[in-house]
Short mmCIF file of C-alpha atoms and ligand atoms in Angstrom, two decimals:
data_model
loop_
_atom_site.label_atom_id
_atom_site.label_comp_id
_atom_site.label_asym_id
_atom_site.label_seq_id
_atom_site.Cartn_x
_atom_site.Cartn_y
_atom_site.Cartn_z
CA MET A 1 -19.58 10.32 -13.30
CA LYS A 2 -18.91 11.63 -9.84
CA PRO A 3 -19.88 15.30 -9.81
CA ASN A 4 -18.42 15.92 -6.37
CA LYS A 5 -14.91 15.22 -7.65
CA LEU A 6 -14.57 18.60 -9.31
CA PHE A 7 -15.30 20.35 -6.08
CA ILE A 8 -12.85 18.19 -4.16
CA ALA A 9 -10.15 18.68 -6.76
CA ALA A 10 -10.43 22.43 -6.28
CA GLY A 11 -10.10 22.03 -2.52
CA THR A 12 -7.12 19.75 -2.96
CA ALA A 13 -5.34 22.32 -5.12
CA THR A 14 -5.77 24.89 -2.39
CA ALA A 15 -4.43 22.49 0.18
CA ALA A 16 -1.43 21.74 -2.01
CA VAL A 17 -0.62 25.44 -2.32
CA ALA A 18 -0.87 25.80 1.44
CA ALA A 19 1.43 22.81 1.87
CA VAL A 20 4.12 24.43 -0.27
CA PHE A 21 4.26 27.37 2.11
CA ALA A 22 3.95 25.42 5.30
CA GLY A 23 6.40 22.67 4.44
CA PRO A 24 6.14 18.95 4.95
CA SER A 25 4.27 19.18 8.25
CA LEU A 26 1.04 19.59 6.30
CA ALA A 27 1.56 16.29 4.56
CA ASN A 28 -1.83 14.83 5.27
CA HIS A 29 -1.91 11.36 3.90
CA SER A 30 1.55 10.00 4.25
CA TRP A 31 1.51 6.80 6.23
CA SER A 32 2.91 8.37 9.43
CA ASN A 33 5.80 9.67 7.35
CA TYR A 34 7.12 6.18 6.66
CA HIS A 35 9.50 6.22 3.72
CA TRP A 36 12.39 4.44 2.10
CA SER A 37 15.85 5.80 2.74
CA THR A 38 17.26 7.59 -0.28
CA THR A 39 20.40 9.57 -1.09
CA ASP A 40 18.69 11.68 -3.74
CA GLY A 41 14.99 11.80 -2.92
CA VAL A 42 14.17 8.91 -5.24
CA ALA A 43 13.01 5.59 -3.78
CA ARG A 44 14.22 2.60 -5.75
CA PRO A 45 13.03 -0.61 -4.11
CA ASP A 46 12.81 -3.48 -6.55
CA VAL A 47 9.27 -4.65 -7.13
CA VAL A 48 9.24 -8.44 -7.18
CA ASP A 49 6.07 -9.61 -8.85
CA ASN A 50 5.14 -13.06 -7.59
CA THR A 51 1.61 -12.84 -8.94
CA VAL A 52 0.10 -15.23 -11.45
CA GLY A 53 -2.85 -15.36 -13.82
CA SER A 54 -4.21 -11.96 -14.81
CA TRP A 55 -2.46 -10.08 -11.99
CA PRO A 56 0.95 -9.26 -13.52
CA ALA A 57 -0.77 -6.97 -16.02
CA ARG A 58 -2.32 -5.01 -13.14
CA VAL A 59 0.96 -4.83 -11.27
CA ALA A 60 2.54 -3.46 -14.44
CA ILE A 61 -0.16 -0.78 -14.71
CA ALA A 62 0.24 0.16 -11.04
CA MET A 63 4.02 0.40 -11.39
CA GLY A 64 3.65 2.52 -14.50
CA ASP A 65 1.51 4.80 -12.33
CA TRP A 66 3.84 4.94 -9.34
CA ASN A 67 6.97 5.31 -11.45
CA GLY A 68 5.21 8.36 -12.87
CA SER A 69 6.32 10.07 -9.68
CA ALA A 70 9.66 11.84 -9.92
CA HIS A 71 10.39 10.26 -6.51
CA ILE A 72 9.91 6.61 -7.43
CA GLN A 73 12.03 4.59 -9.80
CA SER A 74 11.42 0.89 -9.29
CA ALA A 75 12.27 -1.94 -11.60
CA THR A 76 9.86 -4.86 -11.69
CA SER A 77 11.03 -8.43 -11.97
CA ALA A 78 9.24 -11.74 -11.85
CA GLY A 79 9.42 -13.38 -8.45
CA THR A 80 10.06 -16.83 -7.23
CA ALA A 81 8.92 -16.45 -3.63
CA ASN A 82 6.17 -18.54 -2.13
CA ALA A 83 3.43 -16.46 -3.69
CA LYS A 84 0.91 -17.21 -1.00
CA ARG A 85 3.09 -16.36 2.01
CA CYS A 86 4.87 -13.44 0.34
CA PRO A 87 7.95 -13.32 2.61
CA MET A 88 9.67 -9.95 2.87
CA ALA A 89 13.14 -9.33 1.51
CA SER A 90 15.28 -6.25 2.03
CA GLY A 91 15.13 -3.51 -0.57
CA THR A 92 12.10 -5.06 -2.26
CA ILE A 93 8.34 -4.83 -2.46
CA GLN A 94 7.01 -8.35 -2.87
CA VAL A 95 3.63 -8.57 -4.61
CA CYS A 96 1.53 -11.71 -4.29
CA ASN A 97 -1.91 -13.05 -5.06
CA SER A 98 -3.64 -16.15 -3.82
CA ALA A 99 -6.96 -17.44 -2.57
CA TYR A 100 -6.25 -16.54 1.05
CA GLY A 101 -9.74 -17.61 2.06
CA GLN A 102 -12.51 -15.69 3.83
CA THR A 103 -10.11 -13.47 5.69
CA GLY A 104 -12.32 -10.42 5.29
CA TRP A 105 -9.82 -8.44 3.22
CA LEU A 106 -9.38 -7.71 -0.45
CA GLY A 107 -5.77 -6.74 0.03
CA ILE A 108 -3.15 -5.97 2.64
CA ALA A 109 0.09 -4.04 2.54
CA SER A 110 2.87 -4.54 5.07
CA ILE A 111 6.10 -2.66 5.59
CA SER A 112 9.09 -3.55 7.72
CA LEU A 113 10.81 -0.64 9.41
CA SER A 114 14.35 -0.43 10.70
CA GLY A 115 16.17 2.69 11.80
CA GLY A 116 13.13 4.81 10.96
CA HIS A 117 12.95 3.73 7.35
CA ILE A 118 11.04 1.21 5.27
CA VAL A 119 13.43 -1.61 4.42
CA ALA A 120 10.95 -4.04 2.86
CA GLY A 121 7.35 -4.13 1.72
CA SER A 122 4.78 -6.66 0.67
CA THR A 123 1.36 -6.64 -0.91
CA LYS A 124 -1.14 -9.49 -0.88
CA LEU A 125 -4.23 -9.64 -3.09
CA ASN A 126 -7.02 -12.02 -2.10
CA ASP A 127 -8.46 -14.01 -4.99
CA THR A 128 -11.12 -15.45 -2.69
CA TYR A 129 -13.04 -12.16 -2.67
CA PHE A 130 -12.00 -11.12 -6.15
CA SER A 131 -13.96 -14.13 -7.36
CA TYR A 132 -17.15 -12.75 -5.75
CA PRO A 133 -19.31 -11.03 -8.41
CA GLN A 134 -19.22 -7.63 -6.70
CA TYR A 135 -15.40 -7.53 -6.61
CA ASN A 136 -14.64 -9.49 -9.77
CA THR A 137 -14.12 -6.34 -11.82
CA GLU A 138 -11.06 -4.69 -13.31
CA THR A 139 -11.81 -1.50 -11.41
CA TRP A 140 -11.79 -3.20 -7.99
CA LYS A 141 -8.71 -5.27 -8.78
CA GLN A 142 -6.77 -2.31 -10.16
CA LEU A 143 -7.73 -0.03 -7.26
CA VAL A 144 -6.56 -2.51 -4.65
CA THR A 145 -3.34 -3.33 -6.53
CA CYS A 146 -2.55 0.37 -6.84
CA GLN A 147 -3.45 1.11 -3.23
CA GLU A 148 -1.49 -1.66 -1.53
CA ILE A 149 1.65 -0.94 -3.54
CA GLY A 150 1.16 2.76 -2.78
CA HIS A 151 1.22 1.93 0.94
CA ASP A 152 4.52 0.14 0.43
CA TYR A 153 6.02 3.49 -0.67
CA GLY A 154 4.69 5.23 2.44
CA LEU A 155 1.34 6.63 1.35
CA GLY A 156 -1.75 6.53 3.55
CA HIS A 157 -5.38 6.94 2.54
CA GLN A 158 -6.94 10.17 1.32
CA ASN A 159 -10.34 9.06 2.61
CA GLU A 160 -11.23 6.16 4.91
CA ASP A 161 -15.01 6.11 4.55
CA PHE A 162 -16.25 3.32 2.27
CA SER A 163 -19.65 5.02 2.00
CA THR A 164 -18.21 8.04 0.18
CA ASP A 165 -16.20 8.53 -3.00
CA LEU A 166 -14.41 11.82 -2.57
CA THR A 167 -11.36 11.54 -4.82
CA SER A 168 -10.09 10.11 -8.10
CA SER A 169 -7.31 8.33 -6.24
CA CYS A 170 -6.67 4.66 -5.66
CA MET A 171 -5.60 5.66 -2.12
CA GLU A 172 -9.21 5.91 -1.06
CA TYR A 173 -11.70 3.56 0.58
CA THR A 174 -14.78 3.65 -1.58
CA SER A 175 -17.67 1.43 -2.56
CA ASP A 176 -17.56 2.90 -6.06
CA PRO A 177 -14.07 2.09 -7.36
CA SER A 178 -14.72 3.25 -10.93
CA GLY A 179 -12.44 6.23 -11.56
CA ASN A 180 -10.20 5.31 -8.61
CA GLU A 181 -7.89 2.86 -10.38
CA HIS A 182 -4.85 5.14 -10.40
CA PRO A 183 -3.07 7.71 -8.23
CA ASP A 184 -4.23 11.30 -8.55
CA LYS A 185 -2.22 14.51 -8.47
CA HIS A 186 -2.49 14.72 -4.72
CA ASP A 187 -0.76 11.35 -4.37
CA TYR A 188 2.14 12.56 -6.48
CA ASP A 189 2.30 15.79 -4.46
CA GLN A 190 2.32 13.72 -1.32
CA LEU A 191 5.21 11.57 -2.55
CA ALA A 192 7.13 14.76 -3.29
CA LEU A 193 6.60 15.86 0.32
CA ILE A 194 7.55 12.47 1.76
CA TYR A 195 10.73 12.19 -0.30
CA ASN A 196 11.86 15.81 -0.28
CA HIS A 197 14.85 14.95 1.90
CA SER A 198 17.74 12.55 1.56
CA GLU A 199 19.78 10.67 4.10
CA GLY A 200 23.01 12.27 2.95
CA GLY A 201 24.86 9.24 1.67
CA GLY A 202 24.81 7.31 4.92
CA SER A 203 24.06 3.64 5.10
CA THR A 204 21.09 2.76 3.02
CA SER A 205 19.69 -0.66 2.67
CA SER A 206 18.26 0.06 -0.73
CA SER A 207 21.35 1.32 -2.55
CA GLY A 208 23.16 -0.77 -5.07
CA GLY A 209 21.67 -2.70 -7.89
CA SER A 210 22.48 -6.25 -6.97
CA SER A 211 19.55 -8.51 -6.49
CA GLY A 212 20.65 -11.57 -4.65
CA GLY A 213 19.51 -14.40 -2.50
CA PRO A 214 20.18 -15.16 1.14
CA GLY A 215 23.35 -13.87 2.68
CA ASN A 216 24.26 -11.11 0.29
CA GLY A 217 25.03 -8.81 3.17
CA GLY A 218 22.10 -6.46 3.46
CA GLY A 219 21.74 -5.67 -0.23
CA LYS A 220 18.55 -6.13 -2.12
CA GLY A 221 16.75 -9.40 -1.78
CA LYS A 222 17.99 -10.58 1.61
CA PRO A 223 15.14 -12.50 3.29
CA LEU A 224 14.06 -10.90 6.56
CA GLY A 225 12.34 -14.01 7.89
CA ILE A 226 9.06 -12.09 8.01
CA GLU A 227 5.90 -13.43 6.44
CA PRO A 228 2.95 -11.08 6.87
CA GLY A 229 0.11 -13.17 8.23
CA ASP A 230 -3.47 -13.26 7.02
CA SER A 231 -5.35 -12.35 10.20
CA PRO A 232 -5.42 -9.61 12.84
CA ALA A 233 -3.95 -12.01 15.39
CA GLN A 234 -0.80 -12.21 13.25
CA TRP A 235 -0.61 -8.49 12.44
CA GLY A 236 -0.31 -7.43 16.08
CA LYS A 237 -1.82 -4.49 17.89
CA ALA A 238 -4.52 -2.40 16.18
CA VAL A 239 -3.35 1.22 15.92
CA GLY A 240 -5.75 2.70 13.38
CA LYS A 241 -9.42 2.47 12.37
CA ASP A 242 -11.41 3.23 9.26
CA ALA A 243 -14.44 5.53 9.29
CA ALA A 244 -16.70 2.60 10.20
CA GLY A 245 -14.58 1.90 13.26
CA ARG A 246 -12.99 -1.22 11.82
CA PRO A 247 -9.33 -1.58 12.80
CA ASN A 248 -7.34 -1.17 9.61
CA GLU A 249 -3.77 -0.63 10.74
CA PHE A 250 -1.68 -2.93 12.90
CA VAL A 251 1.81 -2.97 14.35
CA ARG A 252 3.96 -5.85 15.47
CA ASN A 253 7.60 -6.43 16.32
CA PHE A 254 8.93 -9.26 14.22
CA ASN A 255 12.51 -10.51 13.98
CA GLY A 256 13.87 -7.18 15.18
CA TYR A 257 11.80 -5.14 12.73
CA THR A 258 8.68 -3.08 13.29
CA VAL A 259 6.10 -4.47 10.90
CA ILE A 260 3.09 -2.33 10.05
CA THR A 261 0.13 -3.68 8.10
CA HIS A 262 -2.62 -1.74 6.34
CA VAL A 263 -5.80 -3.65 5.53
CA THR A 264 -8.41 -3.09 2.85
CA TRP A 265 -11.44 -4.88 4.24
CA ALA A 266 -14.04 -5.99 1.74
CA PRO A 267 -16.77 -3.38 2.31
CA HIS A 268 -19.54 -5.95 2.87
CA VAL A 269 -17.59 -8.00 5.40
CA LYS A 270 -18.03 -7.91 9.16
CA VAL A 271 -14.51 -7.66 10.49
CA PRO A 272 -13.13 -10.14 12.99
CA ALA A 273 -12.27 -8.81 16.44
CA ALA A 274 -8.75 -7.45 16.90
CA ARG A 275 -6.39 -7.00 19.81
CA GLU A 276 -6.15 -3.42 20.95
ZN1 ZN B 1 14.44 9.56 5.76
ZN1 ZN B 2 -5.20 0.88 2.24
#
Protein backbone atom coordinates (compact mmCIF):
# COMPACT_ATOMS: atom_id res chain seq x y z
CA MET A 1 0.00 0.00 0.00
CA LYS A 2 0.98 3.59 -0.52
CA PRO A 3 -0.42 5.58 2.39
CA ASN A 4 0.45 8.93 0.86
CA LYS A 5 -1.99 8.36 -1.99
CA LEU A 6 -5.03 9.18 0.11
CA PHE A 7 -3.60 12.54 0.98
CA ILE A 8 -2.70 13.29 -2.62
CA ALA A 9 -6.12 12.22 -3.84
CA ALA A 10 -7.70 14.77 -1.53
CA GLY A 11 -5.41 17.48 -2.86
CA THR A 12 -6.18 16.49 -6.41
CA ALA A 13 -9.92 16.78 -5.80
CA THR A 14 -9.42 20.31 -4.55
CA ALA A 15 -7.35 21.16 -7.59
CA ALA A 16 -10.03 19.73 -9.87
CA VAL A 17 -12.69 21.90 -8.25
CA ALA A 18 -10.47 24.94 -8.68
CA ALA A 19 -9.94 24.01 -12.33
CA VAL A 20 -13.68 23.98 -12.97
CA PHE A 21 -13.93 27.59 -11.88
CA ALA A 22 -10.76 28.80 -13.51
CA GLY A 23 -11.23 27.06 -16.84
CA PRO A 24 -8.75 25.17 -18.95
CA SER A 25 -5.79 27.40 -18.09
CA LEU A 26 -5.30 25.39 -14.91
CA ALA A 27 -4.85 22.21 -16.87
CA ASN A 28 -1.65 21.08 -15.26
CA HIS A 29 -0.54 17.94 -16.94
CA SER A 30 -1.62 18.20 -20.50
CA TRP A 31 1.32 17.80 -22.80
CA SER A 32 1.59 21.52 -23.68
CA ASN A 33 -2.07 21.38 -24.70
CA TYR A 34 -1.36 19.07 -27.61
CA HIS A 35 -4.55 17.40 -28.78
CA TRP A 36 -6.25 15.77 -31.72
CA SER A 37 -8.63 17.88 -33.75
CA THR A 38 -12.24 16.97 -33.11
CA THR A 39 -15.64 18.27 -34.20
CA ASP A 40 -17.39 17.10 -31.03
CA GLY A 41 -14.79 16.93 -28.27
CA VAL A 42 -14.14 13.23 -28.83
CA ALA A 43 -10.78 12.09 -30.21
CA ARG A 44 -11.06 9.08 -32.47
CA PRO A 45 -7.63 8.14 -33.81
CA ASP A 46 -7.41 4.50 -34.78
CA VAL A 47 -5.05 2.52 -32.60
CA VAL A 48 -3.01 0.21 -34.79
CA ASP A 49 -1.52 -2.51 -32.66
CA ASN A 50 1.65 -3.82 -34.25
CA THR A 51 2.79 -5.56 -31.07
CA VAL A 52 3.45 -9.26 -30.76
CA GLY A 53 3.82 -11.85 -28.01
CA SER A 54 2.18 -10.88 -24.73
CA TRP A 55 1.83 -7.19 -25.61
CA PRO A 56 -1.53 -7.08 -27.43
CA ALA A 57 -3.28 -8.03 -24.19
CA ARG A 58 -1.70 -5.01 -22.47
CA VAL A 59 -2.58 -2.70 -25.33
CA ALA A 60 -6.17 -3.94 -25.03
CA ILE A 61 -6.20 -3.18 -21.30
CA ALA A 62 -4.73 0.29 -21.87
CA MET A 63 -7.28 1.05 -24.59
CA GLY A 64 -10.10 -0.15 -22.36
CA ASP A 65 -8.77 2.38 -19.84
CA TRP A 66 -8.41 5.30 -22.24
CA ASN A 67 -11.71 4.63 -23.97
CA GLY A 68 -13.19 4.96 -20.49
CA SER A 69 -12.85 8.69 -21.05
CA ALA A 70 -15.91 10.35 -22.55
CA HIS A 71 -13.43 12.18 -24.82
CA ILE A 72 -11.72 9.18 -26.39
CA GLN A 73 -13.29 6.65 -28.69
CA SER A 74 -10.61 4.69 -30.51
CA ALA A 75 -10.98 1.43 -32.33
CA THR A 76 -8.03 -0.95 -32.17
CA SER A 77 -6.95 -3.03 -35.11
CA ALA A 78 -4.04 -5.34 -35.70
CA GLY A 79 -1.20 -3.67 -37.56
CA THR A 80 1.03 -4.65 -40.37
CA ALA A 81 3.66 -1.93 -40.07
CA ASN A 82 7.31 -2.68 -39.50
CA ALA A 83 6.85 -3.27 -35.80
CA LYS A 84 10.35 -2.24 -34.88
CA ARG A 85 10.43 1.08 -36.75
CA CYS A 86 6.80 1.97 -36.03
CA PRO A 87 6.29 4.49 -38.86
CA MET A 88 3.61 7.11 -38.26
CA ALA A 89 0.43 7.25 -40.29
CA SER A 90 -2.19 10.00 -40.25
CA GLY A 91 -5.15 9.61 -37.93
CA THR A 92 -3.56 6.68 -36.12
CA ILE A 93 -1.60 5.78 -33.03
CA GLN A 94 0.85 3.04 -33.97
CA VAL A 95 1.89 0.79 -31.09
CA CYS A 96 5.02 -1.34 -31.39
CA ASN A 97 7.30 -3.53 -29.34
CA SER A 98 10.73 -4.84 -30.10
CA ALA A 99 14.14 -5.43 -28.56
CA TYR A 100 15.41 -1.95 -29.39
CA GLY A 101 18.65 -2.63 -27.54
CA GLN A 102 20.29 -0.78 -24.65
CA THR A 103 18.80 2.54 -25.62
CA GLY A 104 18.20 3.54 -22.01
CA TRP A 105 14.42 3.72 -22.32
CA LEU A 106 11.55 1.45 -21.41
CA GLY A 107 9.19 3.24 -23.75
CA ILE A 108 8.81 6.32 -25.91
CA ALA A 109 5.81 8.15 -27.27
CA SER A 110 5.99 10.44 -30.29
CA ILE A 111 3.38 12.72 -31.80
CA SER A 112 3.41 14.52 -35.13
CA LEU A 113 1.84 17.96 -35.12
CA SER A 114 0.42 19.91 -38.02
CA GLY A 115 -1.67 23.04 -37.85
CA GLY A 116 -1.55 22.96 -34.06
CA HIS A 117 -3.03 19.49 -33.74
CA ILE A 118 -1.80 15.95 -33.28
CA VAL A 119 -2.18 14.18 -36.61
CA ALA A 120 -0.35 10.95 -35.77
CA GLY A 121 1.11 9.17 -32.77
CA SER A 122 3.36 6.25 -32.04
CA THR A 123 4.40 4.24 -29.02
CA LYS A 124 7.43 1.98 -28.77
CA LEU A 125 7.99 -0.52 -25.96
CA ASN A 126 11.51 -1.84 -25.42
CA ASP A 127 11.69 -5.58 -24.83
CA THR A 128 15.42 -5.31 -24.13
CA TYR A 129 14.77 -3.77 -20.70
CA PHE A 130 11.50 -5.57 -20.12
CA SER A 131 13.55 -8.76 -20.11
CA TYR A 132 15.64 -7.45 -17.17
CA PRO A 133 14.37 -8.97 -13.90
CA GLN A 134 13.50 -5.59 -12.34
CA TYR A 135 11.26 -4.58 -15.27
CA ASN A 136 9.98 -7.99 -16.31
CA THR A 137 6.73 -7.56 -14.40
CA GLU A 138 3.15 -7.00 -15.46
CA THR A 139 3.00 -3.80 -13.43
CA TRP A 140 5.97 -2.20 -15.21
CA LYS A 141 4.81 -3.32 -18.64
CA GLN A 142 1.24 -2.15 -18.09
CA LEU A 143 2.31 1.21 -16.64
CA VAL A 144 4.55 2.00 -19.60
CA THR A 145 1.98 0.82 -22.16
CA CYS A 146 -0.68 2.99 -20.53
CA GLN A 147 1.62 5.99 -20.19
CA GLU A 148 3.00 6.08 -23.73
CA ILE A 149 -0.45 5.72 -25.30
CA GLY A 150 -1.70 8.39 -22.90
CA HIS A 151 0.95 10.76 -24.27
CA ASP A 152 -0.32 10.07 -27.77
CA TYR A 153 -3.67 11.58 -26.72
CA GLY A 154 -1.96 14.70 -25.35
CA LEU A 155 -1.42 13.91 -21.68
CA GLY A 156 1.76 14.82 -19.83
CA HIS A 157 3.06 13.44 -16.54
CA GLN A 158 1.49 14.07 -13.16
CA ASN A 159 4.86 13.60 -11.46
CA GLU A 160 8.34 13.42 -12.99
CA ASP A 161 10.36 12.23 -10.02
CA PHE A 162 11.22 8.53 -10.19
CA SER A 163 12.13 8.53 -6.48
CA THR A 164 8.56 9.29 -5.42
CA ASP A 165 5.20 7.61 -5.98
CA LEU A 166 2.62 10.32 -5.52
CA THR A 167 -0.36 9.16 -7.55
CA SER A 168 -2.31 6.09 -8.65
CA SER A 169 -1.86 7.09 -12.27
CA CYS A 170 0.12 5.49 -15.06
CA MET A 171 1.07 9.06 -16.09
CA GLU A 172 3.70 9.17 -13.38
CA TYR A 173 7.41 8.43 -13.20
CA THR A 174 7.87 6.11 -10.28
CA SER A 175 10.17 3.36 -9.12
CA ASP A 176 7.20 1.58 -7.55
CA PRO A 177 4.81 0.92 -10.45
CA SER A 178 2.42 -1.27 -8.47
CA GLY A 179 -0.91 0.55 -8.34
CA ASN A 180 0.04 2.79 -11.28
CA GLU A 181 -1.04 0.51 -14.12
CA HIS A 182 -4.07 2.57 -15.14
CA PRO A 183 -5.19 6.19 -15.48
CA ASP A 184 -6.66 7.82 -12.39
CA LYS A 185 -9.53 10.27 -12.07
CA HIS A 186 -7.22 13.21 -12.58
CA ASP A 187 -6.19 11.86 -15.99
CA TYR A 188 -9.83 11.65 -17.06
CA ASP A 189 -10.45 15.16 -15.73
CA GLN A 190 -7.45 16.34 -17.67
CA LEU A 191 -8.71 14.79 -20.90
CA ALA A 192 -12.02 16.58 -20.35
CA LEU A 193 -10.13 19.87 -20.09
CA ILE A 194 -7.98 19.18 -23.15
CA TYR A 195 -10.93 18.18 -25.32
CA ASN A 196 -13.54 20.62 -24.07
CA HIS A 197 -13.52 22.48 -27.38
CA SER A 198 -14.11 21.46 -30.97
CA GLU A 199 -12.75 22.76 -34.22
CA GLY A 200 -16.20 23.59 -35.54
CA GLY A 201 -16.42 21.23 -38.47
CA GLY A 202 -13.38 22.55 -40.29
CA SER A 203 -10.85 20.32 -41.91
CA THR A 204 -9.88 17.51 -39.67
CA SER A 205 -7.42 14.86 -40.52
CA SER A 206 -9.02 12.35 -38.23
CA SER A 207 -12.61 12.44 -39.48
CA GLY A 208 -14.05 9.68 -41.54
CA GLY A 209 -13.83 6.02 -40.90
CA SER A 210 -11.82 4.78 -43.83
CA SER A 211 -8.59 3.11 -42.99
CA GLY A 212 -6.47 2.95 -46.06
CA GLY A 213 -2.97 2.64 -47.32
CA PRO A 214 -0.76 5.13 -49.11
CA GLY A 215 -2.38 7.83 -51.15
CA ASN A 216 -5.85 7.85 -49.69
CA GLY A 217 -5.82 11.62 -49.58
CA GLY A 218 -5.21 12.56 -45.99
CA GLY A 219 -7.65 10.13 -44.42
CA LYS A 220 -6.67 7.66 -41.79
CA GLY A 221 -3.64 5.54 -42.40
CA LYS A 222 -1.68 7.72 -44.81
CA PRO A 223 2.04 7.20 -44.11
CA LEU A 224 3.78 10.40 -43.05
CA GLY A 225 7.28 9.16 -43.85
CA ILE A 226 8.23 9.63 -40.20
CA GLU A 227 9.86 6.89 -38.18
CA PRO A 228 10.57 7.92 -34.61
CA GLY A 229 14.19 7.05 -33.94
CA ASP A 230 15.60 5.24 -30.95
CA SER A 231 18.12 7.77 -29.66
CA PRO A 232 18.26 11.42 -28.57
CA ALA A 233 20.25 12.29 -31.71
CA GLN A 234 17.22 11.26 -33.79
CA TRP A 235 14.60 12.92 -31.56
CA GLY A 236 16.05 16.41 -31.98
CA LYS A 237 16.43 19.20 -29.48
CA ALA A 238 15.84 18.51 -25.76
CA VAL A 239 13.04 20.75 -24.49
CA GLY A 240 12.11 19.12 -21.18
CA LYS A 241 13.77 17.35 -18.24
CA ASP A 242 12.65 14.96 -15.55
CA ALA A 243 13.20 15.65 -11.86
CA ALA A 244 16.65 14.06 -12.03
CA GLY A 245 17.64 16.49 -14.77
CA ARG A 246 17.53 13.88 -17.52
CA PRO A 247 16.18 15.29 -20.80
CA ASN A 248 12.87 13.55 -21.38
CA GLU A 249 11.16 15.57 -24.09
CA PHE A 250 12.49 16.34 -27.55
CA VAL A 251 11.34 18.25 -30.61
CA ARG A 252 12.33 17.89 -34.22
CA ASN A 253 11.01 19.04 -37.58
CA PHE A 254 10.51 16.05 -39.81
CA ASN A 255 8.95 15.95 -43.28
CA GLY A 256 7.06 19.19 -42.64
CA TYR A 257 5.70 18.05 -39.28
CA THR A 258 6.74 18.98 -35.77
CA VAL A 259 7.56 15.71 -34.06
CA ILE A 260 7.66 15.63 -30.26
CA THR A 261 8.95 12.64 -28.33
CA HIS A 262 8.44 11.80 -24.66
CA VAL A 263 10.85 9.30 -23.13
CA THR A 264 10.46 6.97 -20.18
CA TRP A 265 14.05 6.25 -19.19
CA ALA A 266 14.67 3.06 -17.27
CA PRO A 267 15.19 4.43 -13.74
CA HIS A 268 18.54 2.67 -13.24
CA VAL A 269 20.04 3.84 -16.52
CA LYS A 270 22.51 6.66 -16.97
CA VAL A 271 21.11 8.66 -19.85
CA PRO A 272 23.16 9.41 -22.94
CA ALA A 273 24.01 13.06 -23.59
CA ALA A 274 21.49 15.05 -25.63
CA ARG A 275 21.62 18.09 -27.84
CA GLU A 276 20.22 21.17 -26.17
ZN1 LIG B 1 -8.02 22.12 -31.11
ZN1 LIG C 1 6.06 9.62 -20.19
